[in-house]
PDB file of C-alpha atoms in Angstrom:
ATOM      1  CA  ILE A   1      10.208  12.258  -2.719  1.00 42.00           C
ATOM      2  CA  VAL A   2       9.011   9.246  -0.773  1.00 59.00           C
ATOM      3  CA  ASP A   3      10.574   5.876  -1.533  1.00 69.00           C
ATOM      4  CA  MET A   4       7.425   3.965  -2.474  1.00 70.00           C
ATOM      5  CA  PRO A   5       7.357   0.197  -3.049  1.00 71.00           C
ATOM      6  CA  GLY A   6       5.961  -0.808  -6.420  1.00 86.00           C
ATOM      7  CA  GLU A   7       3.011  -2.633  -4.940  1.00 89.00           C
ATOM      8  CA  ALA A   8       1.700   0.637  -3.431  1.00 93.00           C
ATOM      9  CA  HIS A   9       1.373   2.301  -6.843  1.00 94.00           C
ATOM     10  CA  PRO A  10      -1.887   0.576  -7.841  1.00 95.00           C
ATOM     11  CA  ALA A  11      -3.598   1.665  -4.614  1.00 97.00           C
ATOM     12  CA  PHE A  12      -2.606   5.304  -5.113  1.00 96.00           C
ATOM     13  CA  THR A  13      -3.494   5.185  -8.821  1.00 96.00           C
ATOM     14  CA  VAL A  14      -6.943   3.668  -8.315  1.00 97.00           C
ATOM     15  CA  GLY A  15      -7.582   6.044  -5.417  1.00 97.00           C
ATOM     16  CA  GLY A  16      -6.798   9.004  -7.647  1.00 97.00           C
ATOM     17  CA  LEU A  17      -8.988   7.675 -10.459  1.00 96.00           C
ATOM     18  CA  VAL A  18     -11.914   7.081  -8.122  1.00 97.00           C
ATOM     19  CA  PHE A  19     -11.614  10.506  -6.515  1.00 97.00           C
ATOM     20  CA  ALA A  20     -11.323  12.185  -9.935  1.00 97.00           C
ATOM     21  CA  GLY A  21     -14.371  10.274 -11.185  1.00 95.00           C
ATOM     22  CA  GLY A  22     -16.409  11.361  -8.181  1.00 96.00           C
ATOM     23  CA  LEU A  23     -15.359  14.967  -8.692  1.00 97.00           C
ATOM     24  CA  ILE A  24     -16.223  14.837 -12.393  1.00 96.00           C
ATOM     25  CA  GLY A  25     -19.612  13.278 -11.574  1.00 94.00           C
ATOM     26  CA  PHE A  26     -20.293  16.126  -9.179  1.00 96.00           C
ATOM     27  CA  LEU A  27     -19.171  18.834 -11.600  1.00 97.00           C
ATOM     28  CA  LYS A  28     -21.146  17.408 -14.538  1.00 95.00           C
ATOM     29  CA  SER A  29     -24.403  16.567 -12.793  1.00 94.00           C
ATOM     30  CA  SER A  30     -24.176  18.027  -9.271  1.00 94.00           C
ATOM     31  CA  SER A  31     -24.163  14.478  -7.891  1.00 93.00           C
ATOM     32  CA  LYS A  32     -23.272  14.735  -4.218  1.00 96.00           C
ATOM     33  CA  GLY A  33     -23.291  10.932  -4.037  1.00 93.00           C
ATOM     34  CA  SER A  34     -20.524  10.776  -6.628  1.00 94.00           C
ATOM     35  CA  LEU A  35     -18.433  13.320  -4.761  1.00 96.00           C
ATOM     36  CA  ILE A  36     -18.928  11.682  -1.358  1.00 96.00           C
ATOM     37  CA  GLY A  37     -18.480   8.117  -2.625  1.00 95.00           C
ATOM     38  CA  GLY A  38     -15.455   9.010  -4.732  1.00 96.00           C
ATOM     39  CA  SER A  39     -13.890  10.864  -1.824  1.00 97.00           C
ATOM     40  CA  ILE A  40     -14.451   8.058   0.694  1.00 97.00           C
ATOM     41  CA  ILE A  41     -13.313   5.202  -1.513  1.00 97.00           C
ATOM     42  CA  GLY A  42     -10.472   7.268  -2.980  1.00 97.00           C
ATOM     43  CA  ALA A  43      -9.280   8.115   0.542  1.00 98.00           C
ATOM     44  CA  GLY A  44      -9.494   4.431   1.466  1.00 98.00           C
ATOM     45  CA  PHE A  45      -7.233   3.507  -1.437  1.00 98.00           C
ATOM     46  CA  ALA A  46      -4.823   6.320  -0.524  1.00 97.00           C
ATOM     47  CA  GLY A  47      -4.747   5.103   3.071  1.00 97.00           C
ATOM     48  CA  ALA A  48      -4.050   1.597   1.827  1.00 97.00           C
ATOM     49  CA  GLY A  49      -1.164   2.896  -0.267  1.00 96.00           C
ATOM     50  CA  MET A  50       0.248   4.663   2.774  1.00 95.00           C
ATOM     51  CA  LEU A  51       0.046   1.489   4.863  1.00 96.00           C
ATOM     52  CA  ILE A  52       1.813  -0.477   2.129  1.00 95.00           C
ATOM     53  CA  THR A  53       4.504   2.217   1.918  1.00 94.00           C
ATOM     54  CA  LYS A  54       5.048   1.937   5.696  1.00 93.00           C
ATOM     55  CA  GLY A  55       5.676  -1.799   5.356  1.00 92.00           C
ATOM     56  CA  GLU A  56       2.264  -2.827   6.666  1.00 94.00           C
ATOM     57  CA  GLY A  57       1.519  -4.808   3.545  1.00 94.00           C
ATOM     58  CA  PHE A  58      -1.200  -7.116   4.803  1.00 96.00           C
ATOM     59  CA  GLN A  59      -3.247  -4.298   6.332  1.00 97.00           C
ATOM     60  CA  GLY A  60      -2.786  -2.069   3.292  1.00 97.00           C
ATOM     61  CA  HIS A  61      -3.727  -4.713   0.762  1.00 97.00           C
ATOM     62  CA  ALA A  62      -6.676  -5.851   2.897  1.00 97.00           C
ATOM     63  CA  LEU A  63      -7.971  -2.266   3.034  1.00 98.00           C
ATOM     64  CA  ALA A  64      -7.462  -1.827  -0.715  1.00 98.00           C
ATOM     65  CA  SER A  65      -9.303  -5.118  -1.317  1.00 98.00           C
ATOM     66  CA  THR A  66     -12.242  -3.875   0.737  1.00 98.00           C
ATOM     67  CA  CYS A  67     -12.326  -0.603  -1.205  1.00 98.00           C
ATOM     68  CA  ALA A  68     -12.080  -2.492  -4.504  1.00 98.00           C
ATOM     69  CA  LEU A  69     -14.934  -4.802  -3.548  1.00 98.00           C
ATOM     70  CA  SER A  70     -17.077  -1.782  -2.657  1.00 97.00           C
ATOM     71  CA  LEU A  71     -16.211  -0.108  -5.961  1.00 97.00           C
ATOM     72  CA  ALA A  72     -16.960  -3.220  -8.023  1.00 97.00           C
ATOM     73  CA  GLY A  73     -20.192  -3.811  -6.121  1.00 96.00           C
ATOM     74  CA  MET A  74     -21.507  -0.270  -6.538  1.00 95.00           C
ATOM     75  CA  PHE A  75     -20.685   0.029 -10.209  1.00 95.00           C
ATOM     76  CA  GLY A  76     -21.461  -3.615 -11.008  1.00 96.00           C
ATOM     77  CA  ARG A  77     -24.999  -3.036  -9.782  1.00 95.00           C
ATOM     78  CA  LYS A  78     -25.289   0.071 -11.983  1.00 93.00           C
ATOM     79  CA  LEU A  79     -23.900  -1.879 -14.917  1.00 95.00           C
ATOM     80  CA  LEU A  80     -26.466  -4.658 -14.468  1.00 95.00           C
ATOM     81  CA  LYS A  81     -29.246  -2.069 -14.369  1.00 94.00           C
ATOM     82  CA  GLY A  82     -28.266  -1.010 -17.872  1.00 91.00           C
ATOM     83  CA  GLY A  83     -25.476   1.423 -17.052  1.00 82.00           C
ATOM     84  CA  GLY A  84     -23.007   2.446 -19.683  1.00 92.00           C
ATOM     85  CA  MET A  85     -19.334   2.924 -20.243  1.00 94.00           C
ATOM     86  CA  VAL A  86     -18.524   4.526 -16.865  1.00 93.00           C
ATOM     87  CA  PRO A  87     -20.025   1.715 -14.747  1.00 94.00           C
ATOM     88  CA  ALA A  88     -18.303  -0.855 -16.978  1.00 96.00           C
ATOM     89  CA  ILE A  89     -14.920   0.838 -16.579  1.00 96.00           C
ATOM     90  CA  TYR A  90     -15.196   1.254 -12.801  1.00 96.00           C
ATOM     91  CA  THR A  91     -16.485  -2.315 -12.380  1.00 97.00           C
ATOM     92  CA  PHE A  92     -13.448  -3.555 -14.290  1.00 97.00           C
ATOM     93  CA  ILE A  93     -11.087  -1.346 -12.254  1.00 97.00           C
ATOM     94  CA  GLY A  94     -12.664  -2.589  -9.014  1.00 97.00           C
ATOM     95  CA  LEU A  95     -12.407  -6.258 -10.005  1.00 98.00           C
ATOM     96  CA  ALA A  96      -8.835  -5.910 -11.284  1.00 97.00           C
ATOM     97  CA  SER A  97      -7.830  -4.085  -8.111  1.00 97.00           C
ATOM     98  CA  LEU A  98      -9.544  -6.716  -5.973  1.00 97.00           C
ATOM     99  CA  GLY A  99      -7.624  -9.449  -7.781  1.00 97.00           C
ATOM    100  CA  PHE A 100      -4.272  -7.719  -7.330  1.00 96.00           C
ATOM    101  CA  HIS A 101      -4.701  -6.562  -3.745  1.00 97.00           C
ATOM    102  CA  GLY A 102      -6.407  -9.765  -2.630  1.00 96.00           C
ATOM    103  CA  LYS A 103      -3.488 -11.804  -3.965  1.00 96.00           C
ATOM    104  CA  LYS A 104      -0.970  -9.476  -2.312  1.00 95.00           C
ATOM    105  CA  ALA A 105      -2.827  -9.583   1.030  1.00 95.00           C
ATOM    106  CA  LEU A 106      -2.640 -13.394   0.984  1.00 95.00           C
ATOM    107  CA  GLU A 107       1.077 -13.238   0.159  1.00 93.00           C
ATOM    108  CA  TRP A 108       1.731 -10.875   3.090  1.00 91.00           C
ATOM    109  CA  LYS A 109      -0.357 -13.039   5.424  1.00 85.00           C
ATOM    110  CA  GLU A 110       1.937 -16.060   4.847  1.00 76.00           C
TER     111      GLU A 110
END
């Protein structure tokens, strides 16, 4: 088992949630966009977690912040167009992740 710093856990967790959501979207409605988007952003979060685990905290948190901003932007737009529970949840996850990883990136930069 890899010795993972605590601050890498949110990146791996959000990455898994985003990938799972994309897969579920594809399985329920054959949405290739959900599968592709969930895979790309989920992989970005996983890559960020790996960078953080390697001790490259600034780069990892900056990458996770970029992924979180993309997630919040995509689902925030859907939410504003009258989305539902799923866009609201993923917008919240994106914004919360952006807050955490953005703060951590600034801490590592110092």
